[in-house]
Short mmCIF file of C-alpha atoms and ligand atoms in Angstrom, two decimals:
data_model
loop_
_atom_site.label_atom_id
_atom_site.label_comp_id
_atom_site.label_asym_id
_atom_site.label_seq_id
_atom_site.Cartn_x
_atom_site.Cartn_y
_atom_site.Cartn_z
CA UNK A 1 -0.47 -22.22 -9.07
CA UNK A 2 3.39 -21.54 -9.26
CA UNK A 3 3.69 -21.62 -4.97
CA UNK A 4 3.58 -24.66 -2.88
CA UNK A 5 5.58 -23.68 0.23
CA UNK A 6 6.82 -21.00 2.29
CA UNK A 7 10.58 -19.98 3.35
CA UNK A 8 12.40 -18.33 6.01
CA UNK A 9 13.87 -15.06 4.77
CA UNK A 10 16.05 -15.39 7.22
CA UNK A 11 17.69 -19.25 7.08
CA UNK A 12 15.63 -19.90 3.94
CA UNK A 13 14.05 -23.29 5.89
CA UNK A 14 11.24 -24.31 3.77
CA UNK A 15 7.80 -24.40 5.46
CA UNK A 16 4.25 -25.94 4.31
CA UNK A 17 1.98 -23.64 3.01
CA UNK A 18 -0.11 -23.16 6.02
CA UNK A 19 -1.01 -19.92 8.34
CA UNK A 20 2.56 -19.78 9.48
CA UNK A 21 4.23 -16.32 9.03
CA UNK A 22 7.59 -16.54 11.33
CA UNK A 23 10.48 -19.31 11.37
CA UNK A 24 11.12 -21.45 14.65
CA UNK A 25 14.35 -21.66 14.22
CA UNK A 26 15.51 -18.25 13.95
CA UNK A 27 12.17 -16.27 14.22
CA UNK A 28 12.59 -14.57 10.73
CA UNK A 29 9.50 -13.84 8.53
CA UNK A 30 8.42 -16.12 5.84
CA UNK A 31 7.72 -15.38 2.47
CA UNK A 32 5.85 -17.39 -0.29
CA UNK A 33 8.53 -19.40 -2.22
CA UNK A 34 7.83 -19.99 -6.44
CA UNK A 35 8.67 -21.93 -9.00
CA UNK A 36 8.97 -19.65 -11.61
CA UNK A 37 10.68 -22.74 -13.94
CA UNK A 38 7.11 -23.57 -16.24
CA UNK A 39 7.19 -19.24 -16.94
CA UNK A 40 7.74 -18.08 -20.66
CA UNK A 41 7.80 -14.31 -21.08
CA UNK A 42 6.07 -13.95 -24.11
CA UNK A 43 3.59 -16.31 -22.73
CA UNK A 44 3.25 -14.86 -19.52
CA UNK A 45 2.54 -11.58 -21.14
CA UNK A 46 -0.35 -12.61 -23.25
CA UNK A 47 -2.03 -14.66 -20.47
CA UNK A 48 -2.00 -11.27 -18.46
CA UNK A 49 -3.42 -9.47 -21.61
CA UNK A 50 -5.73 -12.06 -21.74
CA UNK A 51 -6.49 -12.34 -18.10
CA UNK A 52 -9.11 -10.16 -15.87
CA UNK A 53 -9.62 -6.51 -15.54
CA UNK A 54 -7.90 -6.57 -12.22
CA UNK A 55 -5.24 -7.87 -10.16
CA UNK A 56 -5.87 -11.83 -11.35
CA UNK A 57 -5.04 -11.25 -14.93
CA UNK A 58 -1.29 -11.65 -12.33
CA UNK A 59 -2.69 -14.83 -11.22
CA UNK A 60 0.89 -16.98 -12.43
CA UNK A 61 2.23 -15.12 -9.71
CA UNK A 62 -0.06 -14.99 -6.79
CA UNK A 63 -0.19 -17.42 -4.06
CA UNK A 64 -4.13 -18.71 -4.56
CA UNK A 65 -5.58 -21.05 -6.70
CA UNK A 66 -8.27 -20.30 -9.58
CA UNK A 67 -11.16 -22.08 -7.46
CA UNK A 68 -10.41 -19.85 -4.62
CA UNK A 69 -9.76 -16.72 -7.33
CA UNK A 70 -13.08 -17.30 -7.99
CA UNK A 71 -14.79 -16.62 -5.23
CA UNK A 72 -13.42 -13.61 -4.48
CA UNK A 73 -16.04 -10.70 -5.23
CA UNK A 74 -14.29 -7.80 -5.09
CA UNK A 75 -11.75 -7.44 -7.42
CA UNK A 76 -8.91 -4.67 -7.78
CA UNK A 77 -6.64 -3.48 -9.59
CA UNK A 78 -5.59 -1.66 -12.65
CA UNK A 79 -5.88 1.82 -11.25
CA UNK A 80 -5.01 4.64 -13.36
CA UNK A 81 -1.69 5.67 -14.10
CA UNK A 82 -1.41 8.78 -15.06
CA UNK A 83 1.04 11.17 -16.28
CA UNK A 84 1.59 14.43 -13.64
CA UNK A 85 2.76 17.59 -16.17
CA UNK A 86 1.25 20.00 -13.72
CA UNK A 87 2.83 18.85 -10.78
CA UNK A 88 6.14 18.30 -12.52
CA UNK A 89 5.63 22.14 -13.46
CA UNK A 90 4.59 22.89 -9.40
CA UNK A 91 7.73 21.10 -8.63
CA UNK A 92 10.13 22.94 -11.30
CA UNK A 93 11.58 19.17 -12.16
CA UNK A 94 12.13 18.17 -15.64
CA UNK A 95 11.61 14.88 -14.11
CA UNK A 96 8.71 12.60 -15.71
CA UNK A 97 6.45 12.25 -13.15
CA UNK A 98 3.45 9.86 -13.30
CA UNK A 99 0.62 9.41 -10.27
CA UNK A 100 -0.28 5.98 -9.61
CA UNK A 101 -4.04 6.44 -8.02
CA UNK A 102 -4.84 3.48 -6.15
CA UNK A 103 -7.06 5.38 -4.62
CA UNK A 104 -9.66 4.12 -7.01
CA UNK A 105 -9.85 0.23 -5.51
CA UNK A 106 -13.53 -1.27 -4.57
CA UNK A 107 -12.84 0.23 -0.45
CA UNK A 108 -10.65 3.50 -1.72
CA UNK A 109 -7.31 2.08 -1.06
CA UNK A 110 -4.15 -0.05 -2.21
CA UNK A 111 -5.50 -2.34 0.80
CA UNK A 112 -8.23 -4.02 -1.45
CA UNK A 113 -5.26 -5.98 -3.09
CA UNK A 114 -3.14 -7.32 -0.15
CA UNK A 115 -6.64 -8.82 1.07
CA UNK A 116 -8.42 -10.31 -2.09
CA UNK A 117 -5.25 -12.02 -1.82
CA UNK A 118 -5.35 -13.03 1.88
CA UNK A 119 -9.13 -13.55 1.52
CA UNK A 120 -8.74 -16.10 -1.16
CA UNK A 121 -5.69 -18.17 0.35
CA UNK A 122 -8.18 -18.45 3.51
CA UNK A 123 -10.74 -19.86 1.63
CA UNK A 124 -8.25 -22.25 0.64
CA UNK A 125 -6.79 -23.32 4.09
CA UNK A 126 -11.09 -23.51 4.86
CA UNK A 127 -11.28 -20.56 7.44
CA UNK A 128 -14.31 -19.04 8.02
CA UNK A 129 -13.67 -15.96 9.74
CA UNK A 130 -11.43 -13.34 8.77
CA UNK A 131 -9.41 -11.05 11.36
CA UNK A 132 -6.88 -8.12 11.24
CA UNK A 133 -5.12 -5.77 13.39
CA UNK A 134 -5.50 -2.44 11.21
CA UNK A 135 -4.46 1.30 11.02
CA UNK A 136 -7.83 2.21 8.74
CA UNK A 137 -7.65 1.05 5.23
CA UNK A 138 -6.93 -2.46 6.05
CA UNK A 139 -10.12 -2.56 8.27
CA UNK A 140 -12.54 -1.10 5.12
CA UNK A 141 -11.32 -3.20 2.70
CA UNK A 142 -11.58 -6.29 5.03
CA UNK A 143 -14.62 -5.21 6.13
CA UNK A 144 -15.96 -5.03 2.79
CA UNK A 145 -14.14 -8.56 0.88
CA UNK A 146 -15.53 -10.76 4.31
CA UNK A 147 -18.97 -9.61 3.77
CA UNK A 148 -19.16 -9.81 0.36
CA UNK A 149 -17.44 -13.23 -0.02
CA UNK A 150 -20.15 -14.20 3.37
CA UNK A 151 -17.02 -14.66 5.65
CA UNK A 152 -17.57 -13.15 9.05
CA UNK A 153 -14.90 -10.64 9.54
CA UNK A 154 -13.47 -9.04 13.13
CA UNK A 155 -11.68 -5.65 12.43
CA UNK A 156 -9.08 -4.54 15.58
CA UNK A 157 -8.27 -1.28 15.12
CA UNK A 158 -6.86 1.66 17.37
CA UNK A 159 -10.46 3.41 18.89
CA UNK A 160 -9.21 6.72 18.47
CA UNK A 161 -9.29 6.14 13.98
CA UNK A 162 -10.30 9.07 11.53
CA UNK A 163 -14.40 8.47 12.34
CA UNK A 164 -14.79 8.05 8.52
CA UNK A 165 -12.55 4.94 8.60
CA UNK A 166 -14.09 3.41 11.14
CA UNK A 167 -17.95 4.20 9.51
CA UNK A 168 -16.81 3.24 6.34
CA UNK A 169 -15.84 -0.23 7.87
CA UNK A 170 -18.86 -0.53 10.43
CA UNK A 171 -21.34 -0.31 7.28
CA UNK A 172 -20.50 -3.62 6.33
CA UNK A 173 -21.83 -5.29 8.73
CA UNK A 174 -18.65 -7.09 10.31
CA UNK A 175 -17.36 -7.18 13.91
CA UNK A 176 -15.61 -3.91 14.05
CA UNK A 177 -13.61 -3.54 17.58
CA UNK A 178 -11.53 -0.18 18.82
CA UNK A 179 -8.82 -1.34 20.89
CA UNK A 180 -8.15 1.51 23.48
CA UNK A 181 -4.49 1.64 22.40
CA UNK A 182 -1.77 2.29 19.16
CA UNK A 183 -1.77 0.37 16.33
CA UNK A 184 1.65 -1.66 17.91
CA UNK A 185 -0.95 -2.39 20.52
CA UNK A 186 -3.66 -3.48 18.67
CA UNK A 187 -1.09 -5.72 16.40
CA UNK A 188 0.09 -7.51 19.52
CA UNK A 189 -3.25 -8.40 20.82
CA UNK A 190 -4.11 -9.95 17.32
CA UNK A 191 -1.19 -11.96 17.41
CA UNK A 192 -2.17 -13.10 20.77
CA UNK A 193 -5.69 -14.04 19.66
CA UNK A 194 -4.32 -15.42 16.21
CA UNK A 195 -2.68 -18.48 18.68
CA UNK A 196 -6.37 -18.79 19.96
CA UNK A 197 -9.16 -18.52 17.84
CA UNK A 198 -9.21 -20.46 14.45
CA UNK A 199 -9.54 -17.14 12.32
CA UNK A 200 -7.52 -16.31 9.41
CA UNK A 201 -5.60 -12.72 10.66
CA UNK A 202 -4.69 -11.58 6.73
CA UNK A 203 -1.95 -9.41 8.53
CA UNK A 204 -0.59 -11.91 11.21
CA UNK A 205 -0.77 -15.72 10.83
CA UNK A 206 -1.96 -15.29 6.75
CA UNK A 207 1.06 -11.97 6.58
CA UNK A 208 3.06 -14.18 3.60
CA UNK A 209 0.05 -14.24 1.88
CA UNK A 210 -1.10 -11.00 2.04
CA UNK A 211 2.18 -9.48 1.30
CA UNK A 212 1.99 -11.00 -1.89
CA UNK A 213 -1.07 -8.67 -3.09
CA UNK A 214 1.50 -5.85 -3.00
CA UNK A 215 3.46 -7.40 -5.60
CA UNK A 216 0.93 -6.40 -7.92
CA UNK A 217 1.44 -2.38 -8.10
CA UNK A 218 4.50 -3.36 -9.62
CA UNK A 219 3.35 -5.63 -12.45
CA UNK A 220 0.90 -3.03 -13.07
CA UNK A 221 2.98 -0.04 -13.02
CA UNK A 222 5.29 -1.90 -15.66
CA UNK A 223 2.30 -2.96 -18.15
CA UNK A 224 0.99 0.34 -17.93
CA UNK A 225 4.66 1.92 -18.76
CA UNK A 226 4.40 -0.37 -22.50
CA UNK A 227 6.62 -3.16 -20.40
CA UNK A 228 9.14 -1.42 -19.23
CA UNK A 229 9.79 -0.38 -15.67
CA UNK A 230 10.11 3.43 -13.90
CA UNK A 231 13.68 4.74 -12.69
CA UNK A 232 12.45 6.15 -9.37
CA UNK A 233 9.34 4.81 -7.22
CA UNK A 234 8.42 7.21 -4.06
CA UNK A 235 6.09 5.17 -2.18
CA UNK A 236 4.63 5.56 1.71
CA UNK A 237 5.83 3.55 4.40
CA UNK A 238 4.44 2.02 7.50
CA UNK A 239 4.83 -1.50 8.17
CA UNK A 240 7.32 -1.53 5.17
CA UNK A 241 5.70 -4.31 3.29
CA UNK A 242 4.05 -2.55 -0.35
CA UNK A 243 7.37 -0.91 -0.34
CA UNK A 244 8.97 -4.12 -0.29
CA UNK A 245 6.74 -6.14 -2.10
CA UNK A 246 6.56 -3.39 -4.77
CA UNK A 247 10.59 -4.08 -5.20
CA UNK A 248 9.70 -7.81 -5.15
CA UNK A 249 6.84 -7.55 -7.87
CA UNK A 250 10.02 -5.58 -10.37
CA UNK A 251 12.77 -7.74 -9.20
CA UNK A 252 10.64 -11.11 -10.20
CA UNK A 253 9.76 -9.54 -13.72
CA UNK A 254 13.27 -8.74 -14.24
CA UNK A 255 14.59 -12.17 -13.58
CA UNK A 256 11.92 -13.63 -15.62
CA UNK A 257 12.65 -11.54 -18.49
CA UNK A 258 8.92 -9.80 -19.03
CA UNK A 259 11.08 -6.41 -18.81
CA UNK A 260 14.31 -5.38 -18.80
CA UNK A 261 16.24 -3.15 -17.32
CA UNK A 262 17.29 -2.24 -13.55
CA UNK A 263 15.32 -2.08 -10.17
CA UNK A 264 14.12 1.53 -10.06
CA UNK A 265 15.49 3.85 -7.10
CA UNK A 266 13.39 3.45 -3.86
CA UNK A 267 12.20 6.67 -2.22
CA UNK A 268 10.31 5.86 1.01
CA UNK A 269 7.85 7.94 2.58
CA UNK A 270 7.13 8.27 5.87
CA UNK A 271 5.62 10.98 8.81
CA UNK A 272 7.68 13.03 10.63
CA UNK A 273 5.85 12.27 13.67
CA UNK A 274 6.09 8.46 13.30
CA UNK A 275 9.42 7.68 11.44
CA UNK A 276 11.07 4.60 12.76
CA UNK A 277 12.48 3.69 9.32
CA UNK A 278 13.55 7.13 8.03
CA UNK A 279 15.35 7.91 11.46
CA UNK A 280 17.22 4.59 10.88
CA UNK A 281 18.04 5.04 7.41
CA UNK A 282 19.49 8.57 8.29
CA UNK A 283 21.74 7.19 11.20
CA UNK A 284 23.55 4.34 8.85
CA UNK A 285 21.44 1.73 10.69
CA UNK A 286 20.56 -1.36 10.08
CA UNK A 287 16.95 -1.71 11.86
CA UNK A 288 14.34 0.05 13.31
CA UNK A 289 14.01 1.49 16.84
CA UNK A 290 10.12 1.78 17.43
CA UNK A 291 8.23 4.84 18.28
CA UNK A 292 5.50 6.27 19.89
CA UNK A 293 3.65 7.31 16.69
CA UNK A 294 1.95 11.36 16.81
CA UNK A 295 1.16 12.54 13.33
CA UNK A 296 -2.00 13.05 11.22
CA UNK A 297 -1.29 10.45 9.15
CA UNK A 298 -2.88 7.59 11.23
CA UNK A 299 -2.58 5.21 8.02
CA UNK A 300 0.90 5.43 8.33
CA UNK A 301 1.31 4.88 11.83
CA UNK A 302 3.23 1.98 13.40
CA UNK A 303 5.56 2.70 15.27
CA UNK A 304 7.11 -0.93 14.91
CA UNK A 305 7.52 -1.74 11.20
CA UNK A 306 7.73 -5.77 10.80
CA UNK A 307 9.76 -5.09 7.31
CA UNK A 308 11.50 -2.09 8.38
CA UNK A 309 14.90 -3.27 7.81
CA UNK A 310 13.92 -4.78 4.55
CA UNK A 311 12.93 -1.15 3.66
CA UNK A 312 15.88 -0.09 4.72
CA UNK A 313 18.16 -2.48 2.63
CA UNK A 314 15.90 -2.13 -0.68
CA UNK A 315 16.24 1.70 -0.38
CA UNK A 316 19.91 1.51 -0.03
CA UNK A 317 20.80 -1.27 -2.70
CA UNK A 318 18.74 0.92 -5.21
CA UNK A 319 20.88 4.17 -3.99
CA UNK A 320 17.25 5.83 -3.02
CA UNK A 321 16.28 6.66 0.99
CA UNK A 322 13.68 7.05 3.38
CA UNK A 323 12.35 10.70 4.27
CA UNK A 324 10.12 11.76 6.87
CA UNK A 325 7.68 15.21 6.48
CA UNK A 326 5.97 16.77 9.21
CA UNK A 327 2.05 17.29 9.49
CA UNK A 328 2.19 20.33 7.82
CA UNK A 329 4.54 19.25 4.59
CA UNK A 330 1.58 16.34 5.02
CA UNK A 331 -1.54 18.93 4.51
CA UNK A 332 0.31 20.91 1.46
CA UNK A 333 0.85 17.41 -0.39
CA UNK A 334 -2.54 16.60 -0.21
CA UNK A 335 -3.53 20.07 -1.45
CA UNK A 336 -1.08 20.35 -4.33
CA UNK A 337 -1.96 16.74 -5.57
CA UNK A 338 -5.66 17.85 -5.64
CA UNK A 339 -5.07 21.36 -7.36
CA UNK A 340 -2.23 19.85 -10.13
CA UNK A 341 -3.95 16.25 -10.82
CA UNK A 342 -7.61 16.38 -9.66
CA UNK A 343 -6.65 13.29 -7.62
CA UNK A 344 -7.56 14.28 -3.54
CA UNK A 345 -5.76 11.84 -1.22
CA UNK A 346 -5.74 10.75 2.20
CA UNK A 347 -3.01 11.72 4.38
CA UNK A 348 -0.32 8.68 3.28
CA UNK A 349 -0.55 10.24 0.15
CA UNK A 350 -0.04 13.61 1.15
CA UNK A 351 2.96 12.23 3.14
CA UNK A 352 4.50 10.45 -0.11
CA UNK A 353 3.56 13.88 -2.35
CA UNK A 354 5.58 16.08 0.51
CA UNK A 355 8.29 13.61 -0.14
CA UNK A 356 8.38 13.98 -3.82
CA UNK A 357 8.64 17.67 -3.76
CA UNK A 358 11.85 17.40 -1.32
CA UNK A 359 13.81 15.06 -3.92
CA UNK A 360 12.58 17.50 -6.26
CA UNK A 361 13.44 20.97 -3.90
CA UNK A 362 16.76 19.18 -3.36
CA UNK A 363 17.67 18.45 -6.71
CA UNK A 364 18.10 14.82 -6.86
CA UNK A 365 14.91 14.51 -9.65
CA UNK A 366 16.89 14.09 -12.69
CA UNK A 367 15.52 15.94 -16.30
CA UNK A 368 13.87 12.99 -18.12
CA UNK A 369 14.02 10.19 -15.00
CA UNK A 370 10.58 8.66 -14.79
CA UNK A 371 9.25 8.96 -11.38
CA UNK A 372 6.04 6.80 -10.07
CA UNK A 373 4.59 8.14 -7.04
CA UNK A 374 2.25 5.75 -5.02
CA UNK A 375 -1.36 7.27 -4.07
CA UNK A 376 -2.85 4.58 -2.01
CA UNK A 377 -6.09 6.03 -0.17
CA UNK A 378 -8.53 8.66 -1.18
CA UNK A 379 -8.78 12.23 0.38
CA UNK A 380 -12.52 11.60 1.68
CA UNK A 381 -11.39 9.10 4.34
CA UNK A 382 -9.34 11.77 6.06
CA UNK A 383 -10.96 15.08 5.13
CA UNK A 384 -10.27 17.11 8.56
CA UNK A 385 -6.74 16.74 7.36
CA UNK A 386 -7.14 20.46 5.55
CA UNK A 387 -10.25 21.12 6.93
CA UNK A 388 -8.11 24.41 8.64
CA UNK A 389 -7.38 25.80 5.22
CA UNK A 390 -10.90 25.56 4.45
CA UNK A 391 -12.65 28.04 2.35
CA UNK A 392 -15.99 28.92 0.51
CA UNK A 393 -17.47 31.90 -1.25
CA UNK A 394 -20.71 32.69 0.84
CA UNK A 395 -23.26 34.82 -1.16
CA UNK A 396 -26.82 35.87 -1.24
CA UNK A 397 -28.71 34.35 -4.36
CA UNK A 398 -28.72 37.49 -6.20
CA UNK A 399 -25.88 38.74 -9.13
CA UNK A 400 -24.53 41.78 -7.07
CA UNK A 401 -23.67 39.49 -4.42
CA UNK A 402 -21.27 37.55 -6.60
CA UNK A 403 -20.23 40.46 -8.40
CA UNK A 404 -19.31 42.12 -4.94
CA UNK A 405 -17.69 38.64 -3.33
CA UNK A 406 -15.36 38.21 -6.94
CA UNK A 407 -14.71 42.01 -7.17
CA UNK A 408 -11.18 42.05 -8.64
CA UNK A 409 -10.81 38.55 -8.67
CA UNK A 410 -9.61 36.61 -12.12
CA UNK A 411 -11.40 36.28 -15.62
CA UNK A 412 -14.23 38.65 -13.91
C1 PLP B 1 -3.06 4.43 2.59
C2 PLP B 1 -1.91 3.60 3.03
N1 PLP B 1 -0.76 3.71 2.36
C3 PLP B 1 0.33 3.00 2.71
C4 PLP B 1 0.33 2.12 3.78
C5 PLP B 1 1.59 1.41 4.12
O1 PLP B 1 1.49 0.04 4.14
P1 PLP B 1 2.59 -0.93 4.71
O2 PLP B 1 2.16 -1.27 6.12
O3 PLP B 1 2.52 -2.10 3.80
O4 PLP B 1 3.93 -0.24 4.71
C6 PLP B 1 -0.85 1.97 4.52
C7 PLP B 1 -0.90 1.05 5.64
O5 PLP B 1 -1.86 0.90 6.35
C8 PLP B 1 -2.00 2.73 4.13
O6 PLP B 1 -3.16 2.62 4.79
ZN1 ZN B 2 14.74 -18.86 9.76
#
């Protein structure tokens, strides 16, 4: 393992490697600290090519050790990446636009990496429960790595949750809990309990951990590119940590010399109706002011983003921004995502796809850039979502009746 401690982003005091997450001297987060010194590029490369079918073949740069690695038993990772013609087309850009679909993850989301991660660094420190405070994915793919790995898992999450997130974390048999309140509510109470009960909160006392797992849509994205990196990323926003960590994973590859080239551009995503970090960004600030989140993209709501003005400063160094769409930009990304790619997402993907097509409506796709756009959740967790522009052919079993219903219609 290439981590041994943790350090203040902030003051950059060094920490043990413990479930610590914020600095007592100036209250800044902490993040895992490497030693990247023993790395060879060529070397590094062909121990990934070498390595697992999922997110440990980026083991050198994770913070668990192989015993723990091992008993981990779901593992993620290396989602398709696929190239987007259609929707370029939809879009009229001349950009090169590829869909990253990490939809396709053991629990349907991006969130199966953050906690593998998590999951296998609390193994390490000997925890035997596993907590979170959750906006839907998290609380699935929790849910699902506890139970499988025979951890007992409790799963906070707002009460009022999409019910197919909240079944499709109650049928693994964990302690699921709806917290009459926000996410920002529920995320307070589980960093009140996380002082209390010895449980490993992957999102609170384990967060430099689990921030980590992130890291690895970015080594992926590049190995799947032939080693080299993407000029734009658009990617959703909430808490602000993938988008961060995804800047960390390139940044740390670049420095190490497995590619070359610049930091792509960072496009955030985020919903109109719970923007914190967009509204920032747009009035030259330098942090967040929270909100009361209201939008159909529940994923994607806190209104108090921990990395927010991290976001903010890796969108601005990389000259990209942070946009906000409104629930019904939301329902049309989802639909033209489905109808140009055969990929149906949940609404943070809809949110990021609205976003794409207003840097491409507004010109600032370039002919020829290569743009990655972020799909982390799949379209069956929040199907309601389009459920108003519904529609189905109803006809009687007989040949007339489809003749009469597709009257006029296409190839008939
Ligand atoms: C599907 C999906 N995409 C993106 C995000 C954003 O994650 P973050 O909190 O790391 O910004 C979330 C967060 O829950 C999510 O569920
Ligand atoms: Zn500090």
């Amino acid at each position: 393992m290439n981590a041994e401690s943790l350090r203040c982003k902030e003051c950059a005091t060094e920490y043990d490697f413990g479930a610590v997450f914020y600095c007592e001297r100036c209250f800044g987060p902490l993040e895992v600290a490497y030693d990247f010194s023993g790395i060879d590029p060529g070397e590094a490369r062909r121990r990934i090519q070498a390595g697992s079918q999922g997110i440990w073949r980026y083991r050198d740069f994770l913070p668990c050790g192989d015993e723990a690695i091992g008993r981990i038993r779901l593992e993620p990772g290396l989602t398709p990446l696929v190239r987007a013609e259609g929707l370029a087309e939809r879009l009229g850009t001349g950009a090169e636009l590829w869909v990253k679909n990490d939809a396709a993850n053991p629990t349907h989301s991006f969130k199966d990496r953050v906690v593998a991660v998590a999951i296998a660094r609390a193994i390490e420190l000997g925890y035997e429960t596993i907590a979170c405070a959750s906006t839907g994915n998290l609380a699935n793919a929790v849910a699902a790595q506890a139970s499988a790995c025979g951890l007992e898992s409790y799963v906070f999450v707002p009460a009022d949750l999409e019910r197919e997130k909240l079944l499709a974390t109650d049928i693994y048999g964990g302690n699921l809990v709806g917290v009459r309140g926000n996410y920002d509510a529920v995320n307070r109470l589980c960093t009140e309990l996380s002082q209390e009960k010895p449980w490993a909160f992957v999102n609170v006392n384990l967060r430099p951990y689990y921030s980590e797992g992130s890291k690895t849509l970015a080594y992926e994205t590049a190995e799947q590119l032939g080693w080299e990196l993407p000029d734009r990323v658009v990617c959703p926003v909430a808490s602000g940590s993938l988008f961060t960590r995804i800047g960390r994973g390139f940044s740390e590859w670049i420095e190490l010399g497995l590619v070359e080239g610049e930091v792509p551009v960072f496009s955030g995503a985020q919903a109109l109706g719970c923007s914190p970090v967009a509204t920032a960004f747009e009035h030259g600030e330098e942090t967040c002011t929270p909100q009361k989140p209201e939008t159909i993209a529940k994923s994607l709501a806190i209104g108090n983003p921990a990395d927010g003005a991290y976001a903010l400063e890796r969108a601005r160094s990389t000259g990209g921004s942070i946009e906000a769409v409104n629930d019904d930009e939301i329902r049309e990304g989802i639909r033209l995502l489905a109808e140009t790619t055969g990929i149906f997402t949940e609404t943070a993907g809809g949110v990021t796809v609205a976003v794409l097509r207003k840097l491409a409506e507004r010109g600032e796709l370039t002919d020829g850039e290569r743009v990655v756009a972020y799909i982390t959740g799949d379209g069956l967790k929040t199907p309601e979502a389009n459920s108003d522009s519904f529609s189905i052919h109803e006809i009687d079993p007989a040949t007339d009746s489809f003749e009469e219903a597709f009257a006029g219609v296409g190839a008939l």
